[in-house]
mmCIF file of C-alpha atoms and ligand atoms in Angstrom:
data_model
loop_
_atom_site.group_PDB
_atom_site.id
_atom_site.type_symbol
_atom_site.label_atom_id
_atom_site.label_comp_id
_atom_site.label_asym_id
_atom_site.label_seq_id
_atom_site.Cartn_x
_atom_site.Cartn_y
_atom_site.Cartn_z
ATOM 1 C CA MET A 1361 -35.078 -7.196 -4.201
ATOM 2 C CA ASN A 1362 -33.540 -8.639 -1.104
ATOM 3 C CA CYS A 1363 -30.088 -9.653 -2.307
ATOM 4 C CA LYS A 1364 -27.226 -10.562 -0.049
ATOM 5 C CA GLU A 1365 -24.585 -7.846 -0.346
ATOM 6 C CA TYR A 1366 -21.008 -7.749 0.886
ATOM 7 C CA ASN A 1367 -19.547 -4.412 1.916
ATOM 8 C CA GLY A 1368 -16.252 -3.850 3.684
ATOM 9 C CA GLN A 1369 -16.766 -1.433 6.572
ATOM 10 C CA LEU A 1370 -14.209 1.271 7.303
ATOM 11 C CA ASN A 1371 -13.464 -0.028 10.765
ATOM 12 C CA ALA A 1372 -9.882 -1.143 11.338
ATOM 13 C CA LYS A 1373 -10.291 -2.167 14.984
ATOM 14 C CA GLY A 1374 -8.717 -5.580 15.521
ATOM 15 C CA LEU A 1375 -7.344 -5.789 11.968
ATOM 16 C CA LYS A 1376 -3.620 -6.402 11.396
ATOM 17 C CA PHE A 1377 -1.666 -4.568 8.723
ATOM 18 C CA GLY A 1378 1.786 -4.960 7.201
ATOM 19 C CA ILE A 1379 3.273 -1.949 5.440
ATOM 20 C CA VAL A 1380 6.248 -2.188 3.085
ATOM 21 C CA VAL A 1381 7.936 1.167 2.475
ATOM 22 C CA SER A 1382 10.631 2.064 -0.058
ATOM 23 C CA ARG A 1383 13.548 4.214 1.095
ATOM 24 C CA HIS A 1384 14.117 5.437 -2.479
ATOM 25 C CA ASN A 1385 12.601 8.933 -2.678
ATOM 26 C CA ASP A 1386 12.045 8.863 1.076
ATOM 27 C CA LEU A 1387 11.211 12.555 1.029
ATOM 28 C CA PHE A 1388 7.952 11.347 -0.519
ATOM 29 C CA THR A 1389 7.576 7.850 0.908
ATOM 30 C CA GLY A 1390 7.933 9.266 4.432
ATOM 31 C CA GLN A 1391 4.896 11.470 3.776
ATOM 32 C CA LEU A 1392 2.973 8.544 2.295
ATOM 33 C CA LEU A 1393 3.764 6.404 5.346
ATOM 34 C CA LYS A 1394 2.627 9.202 7.655
ATOM 35 C CA GLY A 1395 -0.639 9.398 5.719
ATOM 36 C CA ALA A 1396 -1.180 5.636 5.864
ATOM 37 C CA LEU A 1397 -0.547 5.475 9.616
ATOM 38 C CA ASP A 1398 -2.851 8.439 10.218
ATOM 39 C CA CYS A 1399 -5.634 6.759 8.240
ATOM 40 C CA LEU A 1400 -5.241 3.434 10.059
ATOM 41 C CA ALA A 1401 -5.242 5.143 13.470
ATOM 42 C CA ARG A 1402 -8.287 7.284 12.621
ATOM 43 C CA HIS A 1403 -10.186 4.150 11.662
ATOM 44 C CA GLY A 1404 -9.395 2.360 14.923
ATOM 45 C CA ALA A 1405 -6.287 0.281 14.163
ATOM 46 C CA ALA A 1406 -3.987 -0.275 17.149
ATOM 47 C CA GLU A 1407 -0.256 0.486 16.867
ATOM 48 C CA LYS A 1408 0.563 -3.049 18.010
ATOM 49 C CA ASP A 1409 -1.370 -4.378 14.999
ATOM 50 C CA ILE A 1410 0.739 -2.492 12.435
ATOM 51 C CA GLU A 1411 4.172 -3.668 11.290
ATOM 52 C CA ILE A 1412 6.473 -1.823 8.892
ATOM 53 C CA ALA A 1413 9.222 -3.266 6.683
ATOM 54 C CA TRP A 1414 11.631 -0.958 4.838
ATOM 55 C CA VAL A 1415 13.043 -1.911 1.425
ATOM 56 C CA PRO A 1416 15.608 -0.107 -0.754
ATOM 57 C CA GLY A 1417 13.252 0.678 -3.643
ATOM 58 C CA ALA A 1418 10.021 -0.226 -5.407
ATOM 59 C CA PHE A 1419 11.702 -3.111 -7.211
ATOM 60 C CA GLU A 1420 12.247 -4.900 -3.876
ATOM 61 C CA GLN A 1421 8.621 -4.517 -2.755
ATOM 62 C CA PRO A 1422 7.076 -7.705 -4.228
ATOM 63 C CA LEU A 1423 9.476 -10.142 -2.522
ATOM 64 C CA VAL A 1424 8.964 -8.602 0.902
ATOM 65 C CA LEU A 1425 5.194 -8.388 0.375
ATOM 66 C CA LYS A 1426 5.228 -12.070 -0.544
ATOM 67 C CA LYS A 1427 7.170 -13.002 2.611
ATOM 68 C CA LEU A 1428 4.735 -11.017 4.770
ATOM 69 C CA ALA A 1429 1.753 -12.597 3.003
ATOM 70 C CA GLN A 1430 3.217 -16.041 3.707
ATOM 71 C CA ALA A 1431 3.533 -15.177 7.406
ATOM 72 C CA GLY A 1432 -0.262 -15.447 7.586
ATOM 73 C CA LYS A 1433 -0.595 -12.865 10.372
ATOM 74 C CA TYR A 1434 -1.988 -9.848 8.522
ATOM 75 C CA ASN A 1435 -5.450 -8.934 7.240
ATOM 76 C CA ALA A 1436 -4.002 -6.677 4.543
ATOM 77 C CA LEU A 1437 -0.685 -5.398 3.227
ATOM 78 C CA ILE A 1438 0.104 -1.938 1.902
ATOM 79 C CA ALA A 1439 2.960 -1.145 -0.509
ATOM 80 C CA ILE A 1440 4.278 2.379 -0.183
ATOM 81 C CA GLY A 1441 6.728 3.870 -2.650
ATOM 82 C CA ALA A 1442 7.376 6.665 -5.110
ATOM 83 C CA VAL A 1443 8.631 6.019 -8.614
ATOM 84 C CA ILE A 1444 9.522 9.248 -10.357
ATOM 85 C CA GLN A 1445 10.495 9.441 -14.017
ATOM 86 C CA GLY A 1446 14.032 10.647 -14.535
ATOM 87 C CA ALA A 1447 16.542 10.874 -17.325
ATOM 88 C CA THR A 1448 16.465 7.108 -17.974
ATOM 89 C CA PRO A 1449 13.552 4.718 -18.725
ATOM 90 C CA HIS A 1450 14.305 2.891 -15.442
ATOM 91 C CA ALA A 1451 11.266 4.265 -13.617
ATOM 92 C CA GLY A 1452 8.822 3.228 -16.365
ATOM 93 C CA LEU A 1453 10.161 -0.314 -16.366
ATOM 94 C CA ILE A 1454 9.921 -0.538 -12.578
ATOM 95 C CA ASN A 1455 6.319 0.719 -12.514
ATOM 96 C CA ALA A 1456 4.903 -1.875 -14.881
ATOM 97 C CA GLN A 1457 6.848 -4.773 -13.344
ATOM 98 C CA VAL A 1458 6.102 -3.902 -9.749
ATOM 99 C CA ALA A 1459 2.381 -3.256 -10.229
ATOM 100 C CA ARG A 1460 2.011 -6.643 -11.919
ATOM 101 C CA ALA A 1461 4.034 -8.412 -9.233
ATOM 102 C CA ILE A 1462 2.001 -6.821 -6.422
ATOM 103 C CA ALA A 1463 -1.225 -8.014 -8.043
ATOM 104 C CA GLN A 1464 0.302 -11.473 -8.342
ATOM 105 C CA VAL A 1465 1.207 -11.595 -4.624
ATOM 106 C CA SER A 1466 -2.352 -10.606 -3.777
ATOM 107 C CA LEU A 1467 -3.971 -13.193 -6.036
ATOM 108 C CA GLU A 1468 -1.638 -16.012 -5.046
ATOM 109 C CA SER A 1469 -1.944 -15.370 -1.320
ATOM 110 C CA GLY A 1470 -5.631 -14.429 -1.237
ATOM 111 C CA LEU A 1471 -4.676 -11.413 0.885
ATOM 112 C CA PRO A 1472 -5.546 -7.814 -0.006
ATOM 113 C CA VAL A 1473 -2.298 -6.150 -1.093
ATOM 114 C CA VAL A 1474 -2.845 -2.491 -1.870
ATOM 115 C CA ASP A 1475 -0.631 -0.675 -4.348
ATOM 116 C CA GLY A 1476 0.182 2.646 -2.696
ATOM 117 C CA ILE A 1477 3.125 3.340 -4.970
ATOM 118 C CA VAL A 1478 2.981 6.811 -6.511
ATOM 119 C CA ALA A 1479 3.990 6.781 -10.175
ATOM 120 C CA ALA A 1480 4.871 10.335 -11.116
ATOM 121 C CA GLU A 1481 6.123 11.929 -14.324
ATOM 122 C CA ASN A 1482 8.062 14.542 -12.386
ATOM 123 C CA LEU A 1483 8.660 16.033 -8.945
ATOM 124 C CA ASP A 1484 5.608 18.318 -9.167
ATOM 125 C CA GLN A 1485 3.299 15.346 -9.670
ATOM 126 C CA ALA A 1486 4.990 13.506 -6.805
ATOM 127 C CA ILE A 1487 4.500 16.497 -4.501
ATOM 128 C CA GLU A 1488 0.826 16.701 -5.504
ATOM 129 C CA ARG A 1489 0.183 13.047 -4.600
ATOM 130 C CA CYS A 1490 2.198 12.875 -1.387
ATOM 131 C CA GLY A 1491 0.231 15.208 0.837
ATOM 132 C CA SER A 1492 -0.767 18.284 -1.147
ATOM 133 C CA LYS A 1493 -3.142 19.173 -4.034
ATOM 134 C CA ALA A 1494 -4.054 15.625 -4.972
ATOM 135 C CA GLY A 1495 -4.195 14.336 -1.396
ATOM 136 C CA ASN A 1496 -2.015 11.623 0.079
ATOM 137 C CA ARG A 1497 -1.839 8.319 -1.768
ATOM 138 C CA GLY A 1498 -0.646 6.597 1.398
ATOM 139 C CA TRP A 1499 -3.800 7.679 3.210
ATOM 140 C CA SER A 1500 -6.087 6.427 0.421
ATOM 141 C CA ALA A 1501 -4.133 3.173 0.084
ATOM 142 C CA ALA A 1502 -4.646 2.524 3.805
ATOM 143 C CA GLN A 1503 -8.367 3.243 3.441
ATOM 144 C CA THR A 1504 -8.564 0.722 0.612
ATOM 145 C CA ALA A 1505 -6.670 -1.799 2.758
ATOM 146 C CA ILE A 1506 -9.189 -1.408 5.603
ATOM 147 C CA GLU A 1507 -12.168 -1.838 3.280
ATOM 148 C CA MET A 1508 -10.653 -4.850 1.533
ATOM 149 C CA ALA A 1509 -9.573 -6.521 4.783
ATOM 150 C CA ALA A 1510 -13.108 -6.137 6.164
ATOM 151 C CA LEU A 1511 -14.675 -7.315 2.903
ATOM 152 C CA VAL A 1512 -12.490 -10.408 2.592
ATOM 153 C CA GLN A 1513 -13.390 -11.392 6.180
ATOM 154 C CA GLN A 1514 -17.076 -11.425 5.194
ATOM 155 C CA LEU A 1515 -16.884 -13.268 1.902
ATOM 156 C CA PRO A 1516 -18.041 -16.873 1.806
HETATM 157 N N1 LIG B 2315 13.103 2.974 -6.924
HETATM 158 C C1 LIG B 2315 12.040 3.653 -6.474
HETATM 159 O O1 LIG B 2315 11.399 3.248 -5.499
HETATM 160 N N2 LIG B 2315 11.649 4.805 -7.125
HETATM 161 C C2 LIG B 2315 12.327 5.280 -8.220
HETATM 162 O O2 LIG B 2315 11.930 6.352 -8.750
HETATM 163 C C3 LIG B 2315 13.437 4.575 -8.703
HETATM 164 N N3 LIG B 2315 14.144 5.026 -9.881
HETATM 165 O O3 LIG B 2315 13.662 5.944 -10.574
HETATM 166 O O4 LIG B 2315 15.201 4.529 -10.196
HETATM 167 C C4 LIG B 2315 13.828 3.399 -8.000
HETATM 168 N N4 LIG B 2315 14.891 2.692 -8.397
HETATM 169 C C5 LIG B 2315 15.535 1.706 -7.541
HETATM 170 C C6 LIG B 2315 14.911 0.329 -7.697
HETATM 171 O O5 LIG B 2315 13.603 0.264 -7.162
HETATM 172 C C7 LIG B 2315 15.754 -0.730 -6.970
HETATM 173 O O6 LIG B 2315 15.832 -0.433 -5.605
HETATM 174 C C8 LIG B 2315 17.169 -0.847 -7.534
HETATM 175 O O7 LIG B 2315 17.127 -1.006 -8.941
HETATM 176 C C9 LIG B 2315 17.903 -2.073 -6.934
HETATM 177 O O8 LIG B 2315 17.229 -3.281 -7.280
#
């Protein structure tokens, strides 16, 4: 078989990224942002090609992602946040809403928008996913953003 295949390469050189970071739980989102920036740099992205917008919490992410998508200057966007279950059902409601809204921004804009928001049941799970036992979700979200940006550039 000699099929045409499309594969996004993990080379971020020349690609432009927008990152939206929540201040809520910034103990964790700061680590996720560090991971994302490290991943982008290791794959060849230039500092001048990365822009960061801070929002109060995960709930505010979709609007800012939408504005950045409309700017038309990025190859991919990355949402970084940490939603941790607490005493109220607030976190659960935020998670479902925000994940759906992020997917909607991506589909409506045609731009890869990667969901790097950690959804954790408790602090231990958040610690695991923000740079310890389970890796760094910010790093892996950035890797996905690079692959998707490169893939979308190739698609007919
Ligand atoms: N925002 C988060 O990013 N993470 C959370 O865990 C969280 N919890 O649990 O409440 C949270 N709430 C704030 C929310 O995102 C909005 O900023 C706020 O409701 C104002 O719109």
